[in-house]
Tab-separated table of C-alpha atoms in Angstrom:
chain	number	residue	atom	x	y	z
A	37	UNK	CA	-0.834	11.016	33.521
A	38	UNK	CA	-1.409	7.746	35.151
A	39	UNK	CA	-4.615	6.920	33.851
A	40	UNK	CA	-3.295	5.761	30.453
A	41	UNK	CA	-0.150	3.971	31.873
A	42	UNK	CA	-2.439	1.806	34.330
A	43	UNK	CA	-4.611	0.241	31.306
A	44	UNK	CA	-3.449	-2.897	29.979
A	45	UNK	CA	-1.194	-2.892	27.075
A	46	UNK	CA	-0.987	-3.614	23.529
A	47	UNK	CA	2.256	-3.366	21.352
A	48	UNK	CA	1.462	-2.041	17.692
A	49	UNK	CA	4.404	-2.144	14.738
A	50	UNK	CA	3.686	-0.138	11.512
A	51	UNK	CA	5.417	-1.100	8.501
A	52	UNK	CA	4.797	1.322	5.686
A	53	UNK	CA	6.094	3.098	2.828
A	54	UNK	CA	4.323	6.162	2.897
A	55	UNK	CA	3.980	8.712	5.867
A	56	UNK	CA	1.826	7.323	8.894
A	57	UNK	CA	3.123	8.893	12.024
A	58	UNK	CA	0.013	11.432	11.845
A	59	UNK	CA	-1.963	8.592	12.470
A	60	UNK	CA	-0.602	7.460	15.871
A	61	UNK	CA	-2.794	9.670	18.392
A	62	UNK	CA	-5.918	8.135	16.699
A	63	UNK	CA	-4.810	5.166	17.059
A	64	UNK	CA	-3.857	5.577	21.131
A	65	UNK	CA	-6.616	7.151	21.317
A	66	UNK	CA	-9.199	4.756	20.317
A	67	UNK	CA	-7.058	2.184	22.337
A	68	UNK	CA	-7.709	4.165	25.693
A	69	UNK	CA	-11.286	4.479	24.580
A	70	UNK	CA	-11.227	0.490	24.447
A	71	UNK	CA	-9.460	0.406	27.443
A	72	UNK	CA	-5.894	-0.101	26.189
A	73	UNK	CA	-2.646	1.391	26.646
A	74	UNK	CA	-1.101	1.239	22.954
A	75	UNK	CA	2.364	1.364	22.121
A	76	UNK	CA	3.236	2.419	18.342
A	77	UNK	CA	6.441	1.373	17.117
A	78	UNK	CA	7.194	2.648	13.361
A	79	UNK	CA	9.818	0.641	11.047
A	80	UNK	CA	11.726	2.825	8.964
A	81	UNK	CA	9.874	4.518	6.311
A	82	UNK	CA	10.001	2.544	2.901
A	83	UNK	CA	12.005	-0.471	4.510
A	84	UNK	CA	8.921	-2.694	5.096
A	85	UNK	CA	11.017	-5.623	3.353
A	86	UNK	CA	14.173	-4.815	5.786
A	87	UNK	CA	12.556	-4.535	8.820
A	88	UNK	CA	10.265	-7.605	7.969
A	89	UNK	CA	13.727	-9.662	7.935
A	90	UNK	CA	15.554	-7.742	10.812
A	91	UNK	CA	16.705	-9.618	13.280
A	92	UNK	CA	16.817	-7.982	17.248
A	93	UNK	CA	15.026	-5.560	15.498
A	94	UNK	CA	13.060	-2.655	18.336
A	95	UNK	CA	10.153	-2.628	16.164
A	96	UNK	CA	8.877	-6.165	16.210
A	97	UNK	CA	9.393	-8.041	19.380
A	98	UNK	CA	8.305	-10.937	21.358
A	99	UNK	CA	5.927	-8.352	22.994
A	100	UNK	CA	4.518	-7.235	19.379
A	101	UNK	CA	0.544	-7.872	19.465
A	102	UNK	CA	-0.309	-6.604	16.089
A	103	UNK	CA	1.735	-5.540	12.568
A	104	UNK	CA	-0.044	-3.138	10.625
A	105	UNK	CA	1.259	-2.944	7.026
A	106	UNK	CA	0.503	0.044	4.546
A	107	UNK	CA	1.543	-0.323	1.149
A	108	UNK	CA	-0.308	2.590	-0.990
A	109	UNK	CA	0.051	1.498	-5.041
A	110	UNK	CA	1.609	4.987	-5.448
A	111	UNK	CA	4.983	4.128	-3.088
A	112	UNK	CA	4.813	0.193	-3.664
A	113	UNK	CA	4.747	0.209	-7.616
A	114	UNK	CA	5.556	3.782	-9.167
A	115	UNK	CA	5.391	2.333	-12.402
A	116	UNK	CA	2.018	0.761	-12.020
A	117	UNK	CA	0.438	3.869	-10.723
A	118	UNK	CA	2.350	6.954	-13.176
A	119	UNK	CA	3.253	4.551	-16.418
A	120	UNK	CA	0.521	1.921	-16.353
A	121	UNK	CA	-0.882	3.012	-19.530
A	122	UNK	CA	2.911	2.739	-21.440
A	123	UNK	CA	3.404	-0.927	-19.604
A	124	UNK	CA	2.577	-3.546	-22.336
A	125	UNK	CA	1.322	-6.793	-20.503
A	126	UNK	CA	4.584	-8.612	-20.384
A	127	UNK	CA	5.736	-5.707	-17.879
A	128	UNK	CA	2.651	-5.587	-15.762
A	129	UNK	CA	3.097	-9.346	-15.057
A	130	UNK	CA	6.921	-8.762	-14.228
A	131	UNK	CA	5.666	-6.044	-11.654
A	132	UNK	CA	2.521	-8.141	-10.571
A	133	UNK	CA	5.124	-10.874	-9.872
A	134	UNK	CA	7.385	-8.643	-8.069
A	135	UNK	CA	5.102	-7.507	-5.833
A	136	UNK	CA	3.834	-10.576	-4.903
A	137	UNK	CA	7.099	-12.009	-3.293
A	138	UNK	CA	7.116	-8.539	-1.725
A	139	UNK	CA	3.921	-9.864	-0.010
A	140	UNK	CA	5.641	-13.495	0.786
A	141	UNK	CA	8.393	-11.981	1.911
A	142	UNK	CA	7.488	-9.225	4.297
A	143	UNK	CA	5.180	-11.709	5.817
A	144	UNK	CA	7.524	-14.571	6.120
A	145	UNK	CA	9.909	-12.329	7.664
A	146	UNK	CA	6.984	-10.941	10.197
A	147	UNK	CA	6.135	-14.819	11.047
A	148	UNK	CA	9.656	-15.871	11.783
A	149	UNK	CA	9.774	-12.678	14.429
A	150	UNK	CA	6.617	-12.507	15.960
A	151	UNK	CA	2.973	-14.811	16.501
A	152	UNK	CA	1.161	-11.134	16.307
A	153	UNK	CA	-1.511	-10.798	14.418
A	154	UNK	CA	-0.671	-9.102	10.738
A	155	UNK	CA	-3.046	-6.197	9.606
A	156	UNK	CA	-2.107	-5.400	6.249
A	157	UNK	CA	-4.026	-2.595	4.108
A	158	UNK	CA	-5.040	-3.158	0.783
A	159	UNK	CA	-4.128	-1.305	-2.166
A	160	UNK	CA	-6.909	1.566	-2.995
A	161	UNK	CA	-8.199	1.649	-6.488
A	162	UNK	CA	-7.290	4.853	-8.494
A	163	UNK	CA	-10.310	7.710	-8.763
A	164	UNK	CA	-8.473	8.568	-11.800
A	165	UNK	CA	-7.096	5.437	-13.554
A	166	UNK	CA	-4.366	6.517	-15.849
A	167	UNK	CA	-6.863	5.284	-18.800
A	168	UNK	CA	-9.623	7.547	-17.948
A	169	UNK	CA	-13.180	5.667	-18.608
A	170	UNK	CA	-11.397	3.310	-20.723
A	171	UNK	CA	-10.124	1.280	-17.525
A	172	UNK	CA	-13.397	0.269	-16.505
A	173	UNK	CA	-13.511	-1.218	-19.849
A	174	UNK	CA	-10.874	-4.081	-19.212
A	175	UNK	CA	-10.399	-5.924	-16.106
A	176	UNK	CA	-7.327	-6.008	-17.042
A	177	UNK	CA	-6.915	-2.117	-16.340
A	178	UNK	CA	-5.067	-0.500	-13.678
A	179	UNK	CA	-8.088	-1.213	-11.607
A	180	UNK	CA	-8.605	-4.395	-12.124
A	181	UNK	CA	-4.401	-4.668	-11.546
A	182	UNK	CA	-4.999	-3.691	-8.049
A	183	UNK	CA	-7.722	-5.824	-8.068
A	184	UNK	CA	-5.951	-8.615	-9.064
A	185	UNK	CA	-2.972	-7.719	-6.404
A	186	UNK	CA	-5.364	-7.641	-3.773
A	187	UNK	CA	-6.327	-10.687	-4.165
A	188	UNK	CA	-3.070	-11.709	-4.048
A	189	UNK	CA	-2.465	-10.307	-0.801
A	190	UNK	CA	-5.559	-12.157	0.288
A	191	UNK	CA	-4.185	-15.237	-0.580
A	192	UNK	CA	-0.338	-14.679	0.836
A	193	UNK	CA	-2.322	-13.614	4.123
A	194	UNK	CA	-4.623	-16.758	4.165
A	195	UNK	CA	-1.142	-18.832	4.068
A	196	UNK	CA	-0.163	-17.273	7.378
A	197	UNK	CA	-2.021	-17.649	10.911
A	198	UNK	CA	-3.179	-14.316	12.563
A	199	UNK	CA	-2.889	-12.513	9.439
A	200	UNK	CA	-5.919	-10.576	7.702
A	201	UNK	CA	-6.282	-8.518	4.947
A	202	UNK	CA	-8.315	-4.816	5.201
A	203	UNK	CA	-10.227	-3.664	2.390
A	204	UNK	CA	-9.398	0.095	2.104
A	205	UNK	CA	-11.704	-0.310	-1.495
A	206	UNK	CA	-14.662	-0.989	1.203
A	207	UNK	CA	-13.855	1.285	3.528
A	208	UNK	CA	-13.734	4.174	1.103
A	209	UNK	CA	-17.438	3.368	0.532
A	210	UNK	CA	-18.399	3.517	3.737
């Protein structure tokens, strides 16, 4: 019992709009493997904007040394993963738009809580674009749309100190 509580420790928060908790005891685990004692703290599911903004919130505080964001395409834009191929381009650059002040905002309202650093996941490409083979076609595809947000979220991240963008699309290749 007191092995874990006598390593140094390191405050997570996990914003996210799809179900993480399962991923907690990996997480501690490769902390105490590291030599940390982690603490997980979860905002409320699918309130990543809210609890960016909340203020005296218990998830982020001035203890907080990292903010992991996850944002699957499936949970963040409904329409962009189920309708894409109904969505003429006027709509997909209403969405795009959309979620990009998403980005701002949830990161803004980290920054204004907390110096930690911000971890956020990128949005995974689709095995099965809605367009079949004909997505790889067009970079304009619902590929290349999550291609295009990710970059995005690149650049929102690069406007904020401490805050770095994972590549799920490389990690799936590893």
């Amino acid at each position: 019992g007191g092995r874990i509580e006598s390593l140094d420790k390191v405050n997570i928060s996990i914003f996210r709009n799809v179900s993480m908790e399962f991923f907690e005891p990996f997480i501690r685990y490769a902390s105490a493997l590291n030599g940390l004692n982690c603490v997980v703290r979860f905002g409320n599911y699918d309130s990543i904007v809210q609890d960016s903004l909340a203020k005296n919130s218990d998830v982020i505080t001035n203890k907080t040394d990292a903010v992991l964001v996850f944002t699957p395409i499936v949970a963040l834009s409904p329409m962009l993963e189920n309708l894409f191929s109904t969505l003429d381009e006027i709509k997909i650059c209403e969405e795009i738009k959309r979620i990009e002040r998403l980005f701002f905002t949830v990161c803004k309202g980290i920054r204004q809580q907390t110096n930690a650093t911000i971890l956020w996941a990128g949005l995974e490409p689709r095995v099965f674009a809605n367009n079949g083979i004909m997505d790889s076609q067009n970079k304009n595809g619902q590929n290349g749309t999550i291609r295009k947000l990710n970059d995005i979220l690149r650049d929102v991240l690069k406007s904020f100190d401490s805050a770095f963008f994972v590549d799920l699309e490389a990690c799936l290749m590893r």
